Amino acid sequence: MHKRLAFIDTLRGIAVLAVLVQHVFEVILEKHPTGVYYGPLHGIFGYYMNFGRFGVVLFFFVSGFVIPFSFPDSATPVRDFTISRFFRLYPAYWTSIVVGLVSVQLLDSKSFPLGQIAANLTMLQTFVNVPNLWVFYWTLAIELLFYVGCTILFAMGLLNRRFTAVTIVVAAALVGTTAALFVESRAVSSVMEVGLNLSAMFLGKIIRDTVIGGKLRWTHVTVCTLLYAVFAATLSDRRFGGVYHENFFYSYSIGSAYICAAVVFIGFAVFGERMAWRPMAFVGVISYSVYLMSPFAIVYVHRLVWFGDGPLGWSIFLVVILALSILVSWMTYTFIEKPSISFGQRFRSARRKQPVVLEPVLSTQGAAE
């Protein structure tokens, strides 16, 4: 078992709150009259920065920092890693699906095809071209891809080689930037976006290998981060054009999200536990549940209670959603996530036995000689 790092949980808390705040202000800006406030708010949440994407990419960096070092020192590390990830992800995810299905039935009398629901239960819907039940599930496919990639590299003995992650980030940046510049294809851009997300994860590993492992130097981090930033800026411009999402987001708001996530993560990694903040770390501990449950909290509060337009009403709306999301997520973590993780640990195989090295025993005659 690895010691839990409070500054990493603090980053998780920042990430999930960034996503939540983005979603709240999207509701305010897109569904309510904001008058003179529209320009400044749109600039903050749509024109210059997409805080939702920033939070998601920050999660990707955290995964890269943590997941490659989560393979246990056991007799069957791949099996044990797979089991631990399953019980970490799926029970809370299934709970989110149930809550969502009940919610849309209660609020909109809406239902989904059974095939779509069944595919979403596997968390593999993206790979079989079935729509996500809710759009925020898209990040889970990227996480699964990263887990599979790490497992393959681990099985090949390459995962923790010194330059594996560096090679991946550099290659992805060079190929992705070139493709974005010279290939006019929506499909290729979509694939490159996956590559950019995976690059953020492997860059997270490079940073860990520098600040904790000592296997790499800051020169490696600097070069890889610059290439990653160029990749992000170029792809964002070509992937999303000038504007997208009904002209709410601008392409460089996505690019700035990727770059700012890297800067923030590096800053936290440099100072380590000095950047930990207990209240935010608590939110980080329950961040997976917050990510899965907060969208439904937003829907319920918005549909059933409205506190009026204007800064005061919007502030109350935000505070109520924050409080409700944290409360519900704490309950989900306490009664679903945590017991599921503990249950999964029961299947862990025995710790790998270390080879016994016998010291040569010198005879009295040999010692005298």
mmCIF file of C-alpha atoms in Angstrom:
data_model
loop_
_atom_site.group_PDB
_atom_site.id
_atom_site.type_symbol
_atom_site.label_atom_id
_atom_site.label_comp_id
_atom_site.label_asym_id
_atom_site.label_seq_id
_atom_site.Cartn_x
_atom_site.Cartn_y
_atom_site.Cartn_z
ATOM 1 C CA MET A 1 0.000 0.000 0.000
ATOM 2 C CA HIS A 2 1.253 3.469 -0.858
ATOM 3 C CA LYS A 3 1.020 6.411 1.506
ATOM 4 C CA ARG A 4 -1.749 8.794 0.486
ATOM 5 C CA LEU A 5 -0.361 12.172 -0.546
ATOM 6 C CA ALA A 6 -2.408 15.080 0.767
ATOM 7 C CA PHE A 7 -1.275 17.465 -1.982
ATOM 8 C CA ILE A 8 -2.522 14.998 -4.601
ATOM 9 C CA ASP A 9 -5.910 14.864 -2.866
ATOM 10 C CA THR A 10 -5.858 18.672 -2.780
ATOM 11 C CA LEU A 11 -5.344 18.674 -6.544
ATOM 12 C CA ARG A 12 -8.228 16.238 -6.948
ATOM 13 C CA GLY A 13 -10.417 18.590 -4.926
ATOM 14 C CA ILE A 14 -9.428 21.581 -7.060
ATOM 15 C CA ALA A 15 -10.060 19.559 -10.217
ATOM 16 C CA VAL A 16 -13.553 18.387 -9.326
ATOM 17 C CA LEU A 17 -14.636 21.790 -8.005
ATOM 18 C CA ALA A 18 -13.410 23.395 -11.229
ATOM 19 C CA VAL A 19 -15.635 20.999 -13.180
ATOM 20 C CA LEU A 20 -18.586 21.654 -10.879
ATOM 21 C CA VAL A 21 -18.260 25.450 -11.016
ATOM 22 C CA GLN A 22 -17.979 25.316 -14.816
ATOM 23 C CA HIS A 23 -21.190 23.309 -15.072
ATOM 24 C CA VAL A 24 -23.028 25.670 -12.719
ATOM 25 C CA PHE A 25 -22.093 28.763 -14.703
ATOM 26 C CA GLU A 26 -22.914 27.073 -17.994
ATOM 27 C CA VAL A 27 -26.454 26.614 -16.661
ATOM 28 C CA ILE A 28 -26.593 30.258 -15.568
ATOM 29 C CA LEU A 29 -25.209 31.657 -18.817
ATOM 30 C CA GLU A 30 -27.088 29.408 -21.223
ATOM 31 C CA LYS A 31 -30.484 29.218 -19.535
ATOM 32 C CA HIS A 32 -30.972 32.540 -17.749
ATOM 33 C CA PRO A 33 -30.784 36.209 -18.720
ATOM 34 C CA THR A 34 -27.500 37.621 -17.489
ATOM 35 C CA GLY A 35 -27.610 41.060 -19.120
ATOM 36 C CA VAL A 36 -24.488 43.115 -18.553
ATOM 37 C CA TYR A 37 -22.896 40.199 -16.708
ATOM 38 C CA TYR A 38 -22.899 37.945 -19.759
ATOM 39 C CA GLY A 39 -19.712 39.353 -21.304
ATOM 40 C CA PRO A 40 -17.472 39.078 -18.219
ATOM 41 C CA LEU A 41 -18.869 35.678 -17.176
ATOM 42 C CA HIS A 42 -18.666 34.296 -20.699
ATOM 43 C CA GLY A 43 -15.095 35.529 -20.918
ATOM 44 C CA ILE A 44 -14.190 33.646 -17.740
ATOM 45 C CA PHE A 45 -16.033 30.400 -18.419
ATOM 46 C CA GLY A 46 -16.172 30.142 -22.182
ATOM 47 C CA TYR A 47 -13.898 32.529 -24.011
ATOM 48 C CA TYR A 48 -10.559 32.406 -22.218
ATOM 49 C CA MET A 49 -10.792 29.263 -20.111
ATOM 50 C CA ASN A 50 -12.841 26.091 -19.952
ATOM 51 C CA PHE A 51 -12.593 25.246 -16.259
ATOM 52 C CA GLY A 52 -14.382 21.963 -16.845
ATOM 53 C CA ARG A 53 -11.693 20.767 -19.224
ATOM 54 C CA PHE A 54 -9.035 22.207 -16.904
ATOM 55 C CA GLY A 55 -10.370 20.068 -14.049
ATOM 56 C CA VAL A 56 -10.594 16.947 -16.179
ATOM 57 C CA VAL A 57 -7.012 17.347 -17.453
ATOM 58 C CA LEU A 58 -5.833 17.938 -13.885
ATOM 59 C CA PHE A 59 -7.415 14.581 -13.053
ATOM 60 C CA PHE A 60 -5.479 13.058 -15.951
ATOM 61 C CA PHE A 61 -2.212 14.409 -14.543
ATOM 62 C CA VAL A 62 -3.060 12.948 -11.148
ATOM 63 C CA SER A 63 -3.771 9.567 -12.742
ATOM 64 C CA GLY A 64 -0.388 9.645 -14.443
ATOM 65 C CA PHE A 65 1.247 10.496 -11.130
ATOM 66 C CA VAL A 66 -0.494 7.665 -9.263
ATOM 67 C CA ILE A 67 -1.658 4.796 -11.487
ATOM 68 C CA PRO A 68 1.668 3.533 -12.925
ATOM 69 C CA PHE A 69 2.831 2.997 -9.335
ATOM 70 C CA SER A 70 -0.351 1.213 -8.241
ATOM 71 C CA PHE A 71 0.663 -2.258 -9.351
ATOM 72 C CA PRO A 72 1.053 -4.139 -6.054
ATOM 73 C CA ASP A 73 4.116 -6.110 -5.026
ATOM 74 C CA SER A 74 2.153 -9.339 -5.080
ATOM 75 C CA ALA A 75 2.293 -12.734 -6.717
ATOM 76 C CA THR A 76 -0.166 -11.612 -9.425
ATOM 77 C CA PRO A 77 0.214 -7.826 -9.781
ATOM 78 C CA VAL A 78 -1.749 -7.445 -13.034
ATOM 79 C CA ARG A 79 -4.684 -9.417 -11.676
ATOM 80 C CA ASP A 80 -4.646 -7.519 -8.396
ATOM 81 C CA PHE A 81 -4.375 -4.152 -10.156
ATOM 82 C CA THR A 82 -7.339 -5.015 -12.381
ATOM 83 C CA ILE A 83 -9.479 -6.100 -9.442
ATOM 84 C CA SER A 84 -8.612 -3.014 -7.394
ATOM 85 C CA ARG A 85 -9.458 -0.695 -10.302
ATOM 86 C CA PHE A 86 -12.741 -2.514 -10.929
ATOM 87 C CA PHE A 87 -13.950 -2.104 -7.364
ATOM 88 C CA ARG A 88 -12.640 1.461 -7.300
ATOM 89 C CA LEU A 89 -14.535 2.555 -10.411
ATOM 90 C CA TYR A 90 -17.586 0.451 -11.148
ATOM 91 C CA PRO A 91 -19.794 0.408 -8.003
ATOM 92 C CA ALA A 92 -19.889 4.215 -7.746
ATOM 93 C CA TYR A 93 -20.314 4.475 -11.517
ATOM 94 C CA TRP A 94 -23.278 2.057 -11.477
ATOM 95 C CA THR A 95 -24.789 4.065 -8.630
ATOM 96 C CA SER A 96 -24.476 7.193 -10.772
ATOM 97 C CA ILE A 97 -26.268 5.456 -13.638
ATOM 98 C CA VAL A 98 -29.143 4.392 -11.379
ATOM 99 C CA VAL A 99 -29.465 7.894 -9.905
ATOM 100 C CA GLY A 100 -29.416 9.380 -13.401
ATOM 101 C CA LEU A 101 -32.020 7.006 -14.825
ATOM 102 C CA VAL A 102 -34.354 7.612 -11.899
ATOM 103 C CA SER A 103 -33.819 11.359 -12.173
ATOM 104 C CA VAL A 104 -34.666 11.657 -15.858
ATOM 105 C CA GLN A 105 -37.732 9.506 -15.317
ATOM 106 C CA LEU A 106 -38.942 11.650 -12.423
ATOM 107 C CA LEU A 107 -38.122 15.025 -13.959
ATOM 108 C CA ASP A 108 -38.733 14.419 -17.665
ATOM 109 C CA SER A 109 -40.513 11.047 -17.926
ATOM 110 C CA LYS A 110 -37.654 10.085 -20.220
ATOM 111 C CA SER A 111 -36.188 6.639 -20.783
ATOM 112 C CA PHE A 112 -33.238 5.212 -22.693
ATOM 113 C CA PRO A 113 -32.976 2.135 -24.941
ATOM 114 C CA LEU A 114 -32.001 -0.974 -22.986
ATOM 115 C CA GLY A 115 -29.073 -1.565 -25.335
ATOM 116 C CA GLN A 116 -27.636 1.860 -24.557
ATOM 117 C CA ILE A 117 -28.058 1.281 -20.824
ATOM 118 C CA ALA A 118 -26.442 -2.160 -21.044
ATOM 119 C CA ALA A 119 -23.478 -0.798 -22.990
ATOM 120 C CA ASN A 120 -23.021 2.037 -20.490
ATOM 121 C CA LEU A 121 -23.008 -0.425 -17.592
ATOM 122 C CA THR A 122 -19.799 -1.891 -19.006
ATOM 123 C CA MET A 123 -18.136 1.556 -19.189
ATOM 124 C CA LEU A 124 -16.984 0.486 -22.657
ATOM 125 C CA GLN A 125 -19.731 2.249 -24.629
ATOM 126 C CA THR A 126 -17.354 4.653 -26.331
ATOM 127 C CA PHE A 127 -15.384 1.772 -27.829
ATOM 128 C CA VAL A 128 -18.492 0.212 -29.406
ATOM 129 C CA ASN A 129 -19.843 3.545 -30.689
ATOM 130 C CA VAL A 130 -22.753 3.722 -28.240
ATOM 131 C CA PRO A 131 -23.573 7.198 -26.848
ATOM 132 C CA ASN A 132 -22.824 7.958 -23.223
ATOM 133 C CA LEU A 133 -25.938 8.243 -21.095
ATOM 134 C CA TRP A 134 -24.494 11.547 -19.865
ATOM 135 C CA VAL A 135 -21.779 13.493 -21.559
ATOM 136 C CA PHE A 136 -19.441 13.681 -18.560
ATOM 137 C CA TYR A 137 -18.876 9.907 -18.775
ATOM 138 C CA TRP A 138 -16.470 10.525 -21.675
ATOM 139 C CA THR A 139 -13.499 10.899 -19.335
ATOM 140 C CA LEU A 140 -13.890 7.361 -18.021
ATOM 141 C CA ALA A 141 -13.028 5.892 -21.422
ATOM 142 C CA ILE A 142 -9.728 7.795 -21.359
ATOM 143 C CA GLU A 143 -8.999 6.467 -17.869
ATOM 144 C CA LEU A 144 -9.660 2.905 -19.007
ATOM 145 C CA LEU A 145 -7.376 3.352 -22.007
ATOM 146 C CA PHE A 146 -4.621 4.574 -19.693
ATOM 147 C CA TYR A 147 -5.101 1.597 -17.375
ATOM 148 C CA VAL A 148 -4.873 -0.800 -20.299
ATOM 149 C CA GLY A 149 -1.778 0.971 -21.643
ATOM 150 C CA CYS A 150 -0.079 0.876 -18.244
ATOM 151 C CA THR A 151 -0.948 -2.798 -17.835
ATOM 152 C CA ILE A 152 0.564 -3.692 -21.207
ATOM 153 C CA LEU A 153 3.710 -1.687 -20.488
ATOM 154 C CA PHE A 154 3.977 -3.239 -17.026
ATOM 155 C CA ALA A 155 3.618 -6.759 -18.422
ATOM 156 C CA MET A 156 6.365 -5.968 -20.936
ATOM 157 C CA GLY A 157 8.621 -4.609 -18.215
ATOM 158 C CA LEU A 158 8.611 -1.139 -19.796
ATOM 159 C CA LEU A 159 6.302 0.881 -17.551
ATOM 160 C CA ASN A 160 8.935 2.076 -15.123
ATOM 161 C CA ARG A 161 11.872 2.167 -17.478
ATOM 162 C CA ARG A 162 13.524 5.549 -17.325
ATOM 163 C CA PHE A 163 12.572 6.949 -20.738
ATOM 164 C CA THR A 164 9.339 5.098 -21.566
ATOM 165 C CA ALA A 165 7.005 7.942 -20.593
ATOM 166 C CA VAL A 166 9.326 10.547 -22.135
ATOM 167 C CA THR A 167 9.316 8.663 -25.439
ATOM 168 C CA ILE A 168 5.528 8.399 -25.416
ATOM 169 C CA VAL A 169 4.967 12.110 -24.709
ATOM 170 C CA VAL A 170 7.534 13.292 -27.255
ATOM 171 C CA ALA A 171 6.256 10.932 -29.968
ATOM 172 C CA ALA A 172 2.617 11.818 -29.312
ATOM 173 C CA ALA A 173 3.376 15.549 -29.393
ATOM 174 C CA LEU A 174 5.347 15.374 -32.628
ATOM 175 C CA VAL A 175 2.858 13.120 -34.419
ATOM 176 C CA GLY A 176 -0.190 14.906 -33.019
ATOM 177 C CA THR A 177 1.025 18.405 -33.829
ATOM 178 C CA THR A 178 2.016 17.385 -37.355
ATOM 179 C CA ALA A 179 -1.325 15.666 -37.943
ATOM 180 C CA ALA A 180 -3.236 18.668 -36.618
ATOM 181 C CA LEU A 181 -1.370 21.002 -38.963
ATOM 182 C CA PHE A 182 -1.454 18.972 -42.145
ATOM 183 C CA VAL A 183 -4.337 16.475 -41.980
ATOM 184 C CA GLU A 184 -7.830 17.853 -42.560
ATOM 185 C CA SER A 185 -9.876 15.089 -40.938
ATOM 186 C CA ARG A 186 -12.337 15.215 -38.062
ATOM 187 C CA ALA A 187 -11.694 11.541 -37.297
ATOM 188 C CA VAL A 188 -7.929 12.066 -37.123
ATOM 189 C CA SER A 189 -8.414 15.092 -34.862
ATOM 190 C CA SER A 190 -10.587 13.000 -32.544
ATOM 191 C CA VAL A 191 -7.892 10.342 -32.296
ATOM 192 C CA MET A 192 -5.266 13.005 -31.653
ATOM 193 C CA GLU A 193 -7.413 14.429 -28.849
ATOM 194 C CA VAL A 194 -7.290 11.022 -27.162
ATOM 195 C CA GLY A 195 -3.536 11.084 -27.658
ATOM 196 C CA LEU A 196 -3.330 14.515 -26.026
ATOM 197 C CA ASN A 197 -5.270 13.299 -22.999
ATOM 198 C CA LEU A 198 -3.017 10.265 -22.655
ATOM 199 C CA SER A 199 0.006 12.561 -23.032
ATOM 200 C CA ALA A 200 -1.167 14.527 -20.001
ATOM 201 C CA MET A 201 -1.247 11.284 -18.029
ATOM 202 C CA PHE A 202 2.227 10.187 -19.064
ATOM 203 C CA LEU A 203 3.518 13.701 -18.415
ATOM 204 C CA GLY A 204 2.180 13.252 -14.889
ATOM 205 C CA LYS A 205 4.356 10.152 -14.600
ATOM 206 C CA ILE A 206 7.395 12.046 -15.898
ATOM 207 C CA ILE A 207 6.863 14.669 -13.215
ATOM 208 C CA ARG A 208 6.641 11.978 -10.529
ATOM 209 C CA ASP A 209 9.799 10.300 -11.803
ATOM 210 C CA THR A 210 11.483 13.679 -11.380
ATOM 211 C CA VAL A 211 10.221 14.857 -7.995
ATOM 212 C CA ILE A 212 9.930 11.479 -6.256
ATOM 213 C CA GLY A 213 11.696 8.781 -8.229
ATOM 214 C CA GLY A 214 14.753 10.838 -9.120
ATOM 215 C CA LYS A 215 15.063 8.924 -12.388
ATOM 216 C CA LEU A 216 14.547 11.999 -14.551
ATOM 217 C CA ARG A 217 15.610 15.641 -14.475
ATOM 218 C CA TRP A 218 13.734 18.897 -14.794
ATOM 219 C CA THR A 219 15.178 19.202 -18.291
ATOM 220 C CA HIS A 220 13.017 16.237 -19.298
ATOM 221 C CA VAL A 221 9.949 17.816 -17.685
ATOM 222 C CA THR A 222 10.611 21.155 -19.406
ATOM 223 C CA VAL A 223 11.067 19.701 -22.888
ATOM 224 C CA CYS A 224 8.089 17.354 -22.594
ATOM 225 C CA THR A 225 5.847 20.096 -21.175
ATOM 226 C CA LEU A 226 6.733 22.513 -23.976
ATOM 227 C CA LEU A 227 6.032 19.894 -26.651
ATOM 228 C CA TYR A 228 2.773 18.973 -24.883
ATOM 229 C CA ALA A 229 1.758 22.661 -24.759
ATOM 230 C CA VAL A 230 2.413 23.138 -28.478
ATOM 231 C CA PHE A 231 0.424 19.957 -29.179
ATOM 232 C CA ALA A 232 -2.473 21.199 -27.018
ATOM 233 C CA ALA A 233 -2.595 24.674 -28.547
ATOM 234 C CA THR A 234 -2.338 23.413 -32.129
ATOM 235 C CA LEU A 235 -4.857 20.618 -31.770
ATOM 236 C CA SER A 236 -7.363 22.805 -29.918
ATOM 237 C CA ASP A 237 -7.317 25.317 -32.751
ATOM 238 C CA ARG A 238 -7.730 22.673 -35.459
ATOM 239 C CA ARG A 239 -10.030 20.303 -33.546
ATOM 240 C CA PHE A 240 -12.593 22.871 -32.450
ATOM 241 C CA GLY A 241 -12.060 25.607 -35.013
ATOM 242 C CA GLY A 242 -12.822 29.132 -33.886
ATOM 243 C CA VAL A 243 -15.885 28.276 -31.830
ATOM 244 C CA TYR A 244 -17.982 25.262 -30.830
ATOM 245 C CA HIS A 245 -20.829 24.226 -28.527
ATOM 246 C CA GLU A 246 -23.207 26.713 -30.135
ATOM 247 C CA ASN A 247 -20.493 29.370 -30.082
ATOM 248 C CA PHE A 248 -20.224 29.279 -26.280
ATOM 249 C CA PHE A 249 -16.649 27.965 -26.130
ATOM 250 C CA TYR A 250 -13.711 29.237 -28.140
ATOM 251 C CA SER A 251 -10.987 26.855 -29.247
ATOM 252 C CA TYR A 252 -8.249 28.543 -27.265
ATOM 253 C CA SER A 253 -10.260 28.116 -24.059
ATOM 254 C CA ILE A 254 -9.568 24.404 -24.494
ATOM 255 C CA GLY A 255 -5.886 24.939 -25.243
ATOM 256 C CA SER A 256 -5.475 27.183 -22.198
ATOM 257 C CA ALA A 257 -7.184 24.539 -20.047
ATOM 258 C CA TYR A 258 -4.613 21.900 -21.036
ATOM 259 C CA ILE A 259 -1.667 24.247 -20.547
ATOM 260 C CA CYS A 260 -2.878 25.709 -17.235
ATOM 261 C CA ALA A 261 -3.506 22.218 -15.861
ATOM 262 C CA ALA A 262 0.140 21.348 -16.579
ATOM 263 C CA VAL A 263 1.412 24.526 -14.918
ATOM 264 C CA VAL A 264 -0.732 24.032 -11.809
ATOM 265 C CA PHE A 265 0.228 20.383 -11.489
ATOM 266 C CA ILE A 266 3.951 21.104 -11.828
ATOM 267 C CA GLY A 267 3.676 23.862 -9.225
ATOM 268 C CA PHE A 268 2.041 21.503 -6.737
ATOM 269 C CA ALA A 269 4.518 18.722 -7.488
ATOM 270 C CA VAL A 270 7.493 21.032 -6.858
ATOM 271 C CA PHE A 271 6.279 22.057 -3.388
ATOM 272 C CA GLY A 272 4.699 18.713 -2.519
ATOM 273 C CA GLU A 273 2.933 18.396 0.812
ATOM 274 C CA ARG A 274 3.418 22.097 1.538
ATOM 275 C CA MET A 275 0.614 22.662 -1.002
ATOM 276 C CA ALA A 276 -1.804 20.402 0.858
ATOM 277 C CA TRP A 277 -4.938 22.003 2.290
ATOM 278 C CA ARG A 278 -7.023 19.748 4.501
ATOM 279 C CA PRO A 279 -10.542 20.946 3.494
ATOM 280 C CA MET A 280 -9.690 20.681 -0.204
ATOM 281 C CA ALA A 281 -7.978 17.326 0.377
ATOM 282 C CA PHE A 282 -11.224 16.043 1.916
ATOM 283 C CA VAL A 283 -13.075 17.031 -1.262
ATOM 284 C CA GLY A 284 -10.307 15.269 -3.187
ATOM 285 C CA VAL A 285 -10.863 12.030 -1.283
ATOM 286 C CA ILE A 286 -14.515 11.984 -2.365
ATOM 287 C CA SER A 287 -13.834 13.607 -5.752
ATOM 288 C CA TYR A 288 -14.862 10.602 -7.852
ATOM 289 C CA SER A 289 -18.305 10.630 -6.240
ATOM 290 C CA VAL A 290 -18.492 14.417 -6.593
ATOM 291 C CA TYR A 291 -17.721 14.084 -10.302
ATOM 292 C CA LEU A 292 -20.406 11.435 -10.767
ATOM 293 C CA MET A 293 -23.133 12.920 -8.551
ATOM 294 C CA SER A 294 -22.826 16.709 -8.847
ATOM 295 C CA PRO A 295 -24.401 16.936 -12.343
ATOM 296 C CA PHE A 296 -27.601 15.459 -10.927
ATOM 297 C CA ALA A 297 -27.488 17.825 -7.948
ATOM 298 C CA ILE A 298 -27.280 20.707 -10.424
ATOM 299 C CA VAL A 299 -30.304 19.417 -12.338
ATOM 300 C CA TYR A 300 -32.452 18.946 -9.246
ATOM 301 C CA VAL A 301 -31.641 22.330 -7.705
ATOM 302 C CA HIS A 302 -32.066 24.135 -11.013
ATOM 303 C CA ARG A 303 -35.366 22.450 -11.834
ATOM 304 C CA LEU A 304 -36.964 22.493 -8.401
ATOM 305 C CA VAL A 305 -35.563 25.621 -6.742
ATOM 306 C CA TRP A 306 -34.382 28.889 -8.262
ATOM 307 C CA PHE A 307 -32.989 31.738 -6.235
ATOM 308 C CA GLY A 308 -33.434 34.488 -8.792
ATOM 309 C CA ASP A 309 -31.265 36.082 -11.449
ATOM 310 C CA GLY A 310 -28.422 38.358 -10.503
ATOM 311 C CA PRO A 311 -25.176 37.927 -8.546
ATOM 312 C CA LEU A 312 -26.890 37.141 -5.209
ATOM 313 C CA GLY A 313 -29.213 34.487 -6.642
ATOM 314 C CA TRP A 314 -26.424 32.894 -8.655
ATOM 315 C CA SER A 315 -24.128 32.839 -5.633
ATOM 316 C CA ILE A 316 -26.776 31.100 -3.533
ATOM 317 C CA PHE A 317 -27.375 28.659 -6.395
ATOM 318 C CA LEU A 318 -23.664 27.821 -6.490
ATOM 319 C CA VAL A 319 -23.321 27.458 -2.718
ATOM 320 C CA VAL A 320 -26.389 25.216 -2.425
ATOM 321 C CA ILE A 321 -25.126 22.966 -5.213
ATOM 322 C CA LEU A 322 -21.659 22.777 -3.643
ATOM 323 C CA ALA A 323 -23.119 21.833 -0.276
ATOM 324 C CA LEU A 324 -25.577 19.299 -1.706
ATOM 325 C CA SER A 325 -22.973 17.738 -3.998
ATOM 326 C CA ILE A 326 -20.462 17.299 -1.184
ATOM 327 C CA LEU A 327 -23.110 15.863 1.152
ATOM 328 C CA VAL A 328 -24.442 13.361 -1.378
ATOM 329 C CA SER A 329 -20.928 12.467 -2.526
ATOM 330 C CA TRP A 330 -19.734 11.922 1.029
ATOM 331 C CA MET A 331 -22.631 9.490 1.496
ATOM 332 C CA THR A 332 -21.817 7.742 -1.774
ATOM 333 C CA TYR A 333 -18.155 7.503 -0.803
ATOM 334 C CA THR A 334 -18.969 6.234 2.693
ATOM 335 C CA PHE A 335 -21.598 3.671 1.754
ATOM 336 C CA ILE A 336 -20.581 2.670 -1.795
ATOM 337 C CA GLU A 337 -17.012 3.570 -2.734
ATOM 338 C CA LYS A 338 -15.148 2.837 0.472
ATOM 339 C CA PRO A 339 -16.819 -0.519 1.225
ATOM 340 C CA SER A 340 -16.337 -1.577 -2.401
ATOM 341 C CA ILE A 341 -12.627 -0.753 -2.286
ATOM 342 C CA SER A 342 -12.265 -2.685 0.970
ATOM 343 C CA PHE A 343 -14.152 -5.633 -0.501
ATOM 344 C CA GLY A 344 -11.872 -5.666 -3.533
ATOM 345 C CA GLN A 345 -8.806 -5.831 -1.312
ATOM 346 C CA ARG A 346 -9.959 -9.225 -0.074
ATOM 347 C CA PHE A 347 -9.059 -10.686 -3.445
ATOM 348 C CA ARG A 348 -5.462 -9.456 -3.332
ATOM 349 C CA SER A 349 -2.987 -12.298 -3.701
ATOM 350 C CA ALA A 350 -0.183 -12.904 -1.253
ATOM 351 C CA ARG A 351 2.750 -10.534 -1.198
ATOM 352 C CA ARG A 352 5.507 -11.578 -3.539
ATOM 353 C CA LYS A 353 8.176 -13.469 -1.679
ATOM 354 C CA GLN A 354 11.577 -11.897 -1.859
ATOM 355 C CA PRO A 355 14.381 -14.257 -2.808
ATOM 356 C CA VAL A 356 16.472 -15.348 0.123
ATOM 357 C CA VAL A 357 20.132 -14.573 -0.380
ATOM 358 C CA LEU A 358 22.432 -16.849 1.612
ATOM 359 C CA GLU A 359 25.698 -15.336 2.695
ATOM 360 C CA PRO A 360 28.672 -17.634 2.194
ATOM 361 C CA VAL A 361 29.887 -19.137 5.430
ATOM 362 C CA LEU A 362 33.651 -19.254 5.802
ATOM 363 C CA SER A 363 35.194 -22.175 7.588
ATOM 364 C CA THR A 364 37.540 -21.542 10.468
ATOM 365 C CA GLN A 365 40.389 -22.702 8.305
ATOM 366 C CA GLY A 366 39.330 -20.463 5.433
ATOM 367 C CA ALA A 367 38.947 -17.480 7.728
ATOM 368 C CA ALA A 368 42.368 -18.049 9.188
ATOM 369 C CA GLU A 369 43.906 -18.271 5.765
#
